[in-house]
C-alpha cells in the first residue's frame, strides 16, 4: 500500500470572514498526497492555489477542516511545535526565491542548518554536495545579486532540501524564469523525486509542466476539480 504523507478533509479558508464581503478562497478540499509523489496544483489566477499551499505548508491556519502530515493532526500543534515542524520536516520554494541578499550562495543554503544549531563541520559536506547537485559548484561565494534568476531559484531549492524535508512546497517556482531556466529547475525537482523519493507539491499555471509531474490536480473557485 502506498503511504499517505499528507491528507486534508473538508479544508476551508475564508478571508475577511467577519466582514460584509467574505472571500471564500477554499470551499472544502479533500486530498491525499502519497510519499514520493510529485503533484502539480493547477488552476487560474485567483482559484485558491496559493491559499491551499499556505494551509498545508503550515504557513497559515485554515478556517476549518483537517490537515494531517505524517499522521499528525497539525491543528493540535502549538505555534512553537509548528515552527519546529516547518524547520525540520518541510521545505519551501517561492516564485521570488526569497534569498537573503547579504548572504552568499553557500550561506543562504546553510541557513536552515544554522537555524537548527548545527556547526559548519557537521553540515559542510552536505551543503557542498547539494550545491553540486543543483549545478552551482564554484559559485559558493557569489551573492544572490551576482546570480541569474534561474541560478537563484536553484539556490532556493538547495536551501529548501538541505534539511531533507519530508515535503517540498513550491509556489510557481518558474513563473519569473525564461523557458530554458524553467526547464533546468523542473528537471532538478523531477530528479529529487526519482533519486531521493522527495515528495513535492508545486503550484503552477503552466499546463506544459504536467510532463514533469506524477499527477496534476485542478482548483477552480476554491474547489478541487479533477485529478489525473
Ligand atoms: P491563486 O494562487 O490561485 O492565484 P489565491 O490563493 O492567491 O489564488 O487567492 C484565492 C482568492 O483569495 C482570491 O480571490 C484572492 O483575491 C483571495 N485572497 C488571497 N489572499 C487573501 C488575503 N490575504 N486576504 C483576502 N483575500 C485574499
Ligand atoms: Mg498564487
Coordinates of C-alpha atoms and ligand atoms in Angstrom, one line a residue:
X1 CA 0.0 0.0 0.0
X2 CA 1.3 3.4 -0.9
X3 CA 1.9 5.6 2.1
X4 CA -0.1 8.8 2.5
X5 CA 2.2 11.6 3.7
X6 CA -0.4 14.5 3.7
X7 CA -4.1 14.5 3.9
X8 CA -6.8 17.2 4.0
X9 CA -10.5 16.8 4.8
X10 CA -13.1 19.5 4.1
X11 CA -10.4 22.2 4.2
X12 CA -12.0 25.7 4.2
X13 CA -10.4 29.1 4.2
X14 CA -12.4 32.2 4.3
X15 CA -10.7 35.6 4.3
X16 CA -12.4 38.5 5.9
X17 CA -14.9 36.1 7.4
X18 CA -16.4 38.6 9.7
X19 CA -16.7 41.4 7.2
X20 CA -19.7 42.2 4.9
X21 CA -17.8 40.7 2.0
X22 CA -16.0 37.5 2.9
X23 CA -13.7 35.8 0.4
X24 CA -14.4 32.1 0.2
X25 CA -10.9 31.1 -1.0
X26 CA -11.2 27.3 -0.2
X27 CA -14.6 25.7 -0.1
X28 CA -13.8 22.2 1.3
X29 CA -10.8 20.5 -0.2
X30 CA -10.1 16.7 0.3
X31 CA -6.8 15.5 -1.0
X32 CA -4.3 12.8 -0.3
X33 CA -0.6 13.1 -1.3
X34 CA 1.5 10.0 -1.4
X35 CA 5.1 9.8 -0.2
X36 CA 7.5 10.2 -3.1
X37 CA 4.8 11.8 -5.3
X38 CA 5.3 14.9 -7.4
X39 CA 2.0 16.7 -7.7
X40 CA 1.2 19.8 -9.7
X41 CA -1.6 22.1 -8.4
X42 CA -3.1 23.9 -11.3
X43 CA -5.8 26.5 -11.9
X44 CA -6.4 30.0 -13.0
X45 CA -5.2 33.1 -11.1
X46 CA -7.4 33.5 -8.0
X47 CA -8.6 29.9 -7.9
X48 CA -7.1 29.4 -4.4
X49 CA -3.8 27.6 -5.3
X50 CA -1.5 29.7 -3.0
X51 CA -4.1 29.8 -0.3
X52 CA -4.3 26.0 -0.3
X53 CA -0.5 25.6 -0.4
X54 CA -0.1 28.0 2.6
X55 CA -2.6 26.0 4.7
X56 CA -1.0 22.6 4.0
X57 CA 2.6 24.0 4.4
X58 CA 1.7 25.4 7.8
X59 CA 2.3 29.0 6.7
X60 CA -1.3 29.9 7.6
X61 CA -4.2 28.4 9.6
X62 CA -7.4 27.3 7.8
X63 CA -10.9 28.5 8.9
X64 CA -12.0 24.9 9.3
X65 CA -11.1 21.4 8.2
X66 CA -8.5 18.8 8.9
X67 CA -4.8 18.6 7.8
X68 CA -2.6 15.7 8.7
X69 CA 1.1 15.4 7.8
X70 CA 2.7 12.1 8.5
X71 CA -0.3 11.2 10.5
X72 CA -0.1 14.2 12.8
X73 CA -3.2 16.4 13.1
X74 CA -1.4 19.7 12.7
X75 CA -4.3 21.7 14.2
X76 CA -3.2 20.2 17.5
X77 CA 0.3 21.7 17.3
X78 CA 1.3 24.9 19.3
X79 CA 3.0 27.7 17.4
X80 CA 6.4 26.5 18.7
X81 CA 5.7 23.0 17.5
X82 CA 4.5 24.3 14.1
X83 CA 7.8 26.3 13.8
X84 CA 9.8 23.2 14.6
X85 CA 7.7 21.1 12.2
X86 CA 8.4 23.6 9.4
X87 CA 12.1 23.8 10.0
X88 CA 12.7 20.0 10.3
X89 CA 10.1 18.5 8.0
X90 CA 9.0 21.0 5.4
X91 CA 10.9 22.9 2.6
X92 CA 9.7 25.9 0.7
X93 CA 10.4 27.4 -2.7
X94 CA 8.7 30.7 -3.8
X95 CA 8.3 32.5 -7.0
X96 CA 10.6 35.3 -5.9
X97 CA 13.4 33.0 -4.5
X98 CA 13.3 34.7 -1.1
X99 CA 17.1 34.6 -0.6
X100 CA 18.9 36.8 1.9
X101 CA 20.7 39.4 -0.2
X102 CA 23.6 40.0 2.2
X103 CA 24.5 36.3 2.4
X104 CA 26.4 34.4 -0.3
X105 CA 25.2 31.3 -2.0
X106 CA 26.8 28.9 0.5
X107 CA 25.5 30.8 3.5
X108 CA 22.0 31.0 2.1
X109 CA 21.9 27.3 1.6
X110 CA 23.4 26.6 5.1
X111 CA 20.9 28.8 6.8
X112 CA 18.4 26.1 7.8
X113 CA 21.3 24.1 9.3
X114 CA 22.4 27.1 11.3
X115 CA 18.8 27.6 12.5
X116 CA 18.9 24.0 13.8
X117 CA 22.1 25.0 15.8
X118 CA 24.4 22.8 13.7
X119 CA 28.1 23.6 13.3
X120 CA 29.8 24.1 10.0
X121 CA 31.8 20.9 10.3
X122 CA 28.5 19.0 10.7
X123 CA 26.9 20.4 7.6
X124 CA 29.7 21.5 5.3
X125 CA 30.0 18.3 3.3
X126 CA 26.2 18.1 2.8
X127 CA 25.9 21.7 1.7
X128 CA 28.7 21.3 -0.8
X129 CA 27.1 18.1 -2.2
X130 CA 23.8 19.9 -2.6
X131 CA 25.5 22.9 -4.3
X132 CA 27.0 20.3 -6.7
X133 CA 23.5 18.7 -7.1
X134 CA 21.9 21.9 -8.3
X135 CA 24.8 22.6 -10.7
X136 CA 26.3 25.6 -8.8
X137 CA 29.7 24.3 -7.9
X138 CA 32.3 27.1 -7.9
X139 CA 29.7 29.8 -7.2
X140 CA 29.7 29.4 -3.4
X141 CA 31.0 32.9 -2.7
X142 CA 28.5 34.7 -5.0
X143 CA 25.8 37.0 -3.6
X144 CA 22.3 36.5 -4.9
X145 CA 22.6 39.7 -7.0
X146 CA 25.5 38.1 -8.8
X147 CA 23.3 35.2 -10.0
X148 CA 20.7 34.8 -12.7
X149 CA 17.1 34.2 -11.8
X150 CA 17.4 30.5 -12.7
X151 CA 20.5 30.2 -10.5
X152 CA 18.8 32.0 -7.6
X153 CA 15.9 29.6 -7.8
X154 CA 18.4 26.6 -7.8
X155 CA 19.9 28.1 -4.6
X156 CA 16.4 28.4 -3.1
X157 CA 15.8 24.7 -3.9
X158 CA 19.1 23.7 -2.4
X159 CA 18.2 25.7 0.8
X160 CA 14.8 24.0 0.9
X161 CA 16.2 20.5 0.7
X162 CA 19.3 20.8 2.9
X163 CA 17.4 19.5 5.9
X164 CA 16.0 16.6 3.9
X165 CA 12.4 17.7 4.3
X166 CA 9.6 15.2 4.1
X167 CA 7.7 17.5 1.8
X168 CA 8.8 20.3 -0.5
X169 CA 6.3 23.0 -1.3
X170 CA 6.8 25.2 -4.3
X171 CA 4.6 28.1 -5.3
X172 CA 5.0 28.9 -9.0
X173 CA 8.8 28.3 -8.8
X174 CA 9.3 29.0 -12.5
X175 CA 7.0 31.9 -13.0
X176 CA 9.8 34.5 -13.3
X177 CA 12.1 32.4 -15.4
X178 CA 12.6 32.0 -19.2
X179 CA 11.7 28.6 -20.5
X180 CA 15.2 27.3 -20.6
X181 CA 15.9 28.2 -16.9
X182 CA 12.5 26.9 -16.0
X183 CA 13.3 23.5 -17.6
X184 CA 16.5 23.3 -15.6
X185 CA 14.6 24.0 -12.3
X186 CA 11.8 21.5 -13.2
X187 CA 14.3 18.8 -14.1
X188 CA 16.1 19.2 -10.8
X189 CA 12.8 18.8 -9.0
X190 CA 12.0 15.7 -11.0
X191 CA 15.4 14.2 -10.2
X192 CA 14.9 14.8 -6.5
X193 CA 11.7 12.7 -6.7
X194 CA 13.3 10.0 -8.8
X195 CA 16.6 9.8 -6.9
X196 CA 15.6 10.5 -3.3
X197 CA 11.9 9.9 -3.3
X198 CA 11.3 13.5 -2.4
X199 CA 7.6 14.4 -2.1
X200 CA 6.8 17.7 -3.9
X201 CA 3.7 19.7 -4.3
X202 CA 4.1 22.5 -6.8
X203 CA 1.7 25.3 -7.8
X204 CA 1.8 26.2 -11.4
X205 CA -0.4 27.6 -14.0
X206 CA 1.7 26.4 -16.9
X207 CA -0.1 23.4 -18.5
X208 CA 3.2 22.1 -20.0
X209 CA 4.6 21.5 -16.6
X210 CA 2.4 18.4 -16.4
X211 CA 5.1 16.4 -18.2
X212 CA 7.4 16.7 -15.1
X213 CA 4.9 15.5 -12.5
X214 CA 3.2 12.3 -11.5
X215 CA -0.2 13.8 -11.1
X216 CA -2.0 17.1 -11.7
X217 CA -4.9 18.4 -9.7
X218 CA -7.0 21.4 -10.7
X219 CA -8.5 24.0 -8.4
X220 CA -11.4 26.1 -9.6
X221 CA -13.1 28.8 -7.5
X222 CA -11.8 27.2 -4.3
X223 CA -12.9 23.6 -5.2
X224 CA -10.9 20.7 -6.4
X225 CA -12.0 19.9 -10.0
X226 CA -10.2 16.8 -11.2
X227 CA -7.2 14.6 -10.8
X228 CA -5.2 12.7 -13.4
Ligands
LIG1 P1 -4.1 31.7 -6.7 O1 -2.8 31.4 -6.0 O2 -4.7 30.5 -7.4 O3 -3.9 32.8 -7.7 P2 -5.0 32.8 -4.2 O4 -5.0 31.6 -3.3 O5 -3.9 33.7 -4.1 O6 -5.2 32.3 -5.7 O7 -6.4 33.6 -3.9 C1 -7.6 33.0 -3.9 C2 -8.7 34.0 -3.5 O8 -8.5 34.5 -2.2 C3 -8.6 35.3 -4.4 O9 -9.9 35.7 -4.6 C4 -7.8 36.2 -3.7 O10 -8.1 37.6 -4.0 C5 -8.2 35.9 -2.2 N1 -7.1 36.2 -1.2 C6 -5.9 35.7 -1.2 N2 -5.2 36.1 -0.2 C7 -6.0 36.9 0.5 C8 -5.9 37.7 1.7 N3 -4.8 37.7 2.5 N4 -7.0 38.4 2.1 C9 -8.1 38.5 1.4 N5 -8.3 37.7 0.3 C10 -7.3 37.0 -0.2
LIG2 MG1 -0.9 32.1 -6.3

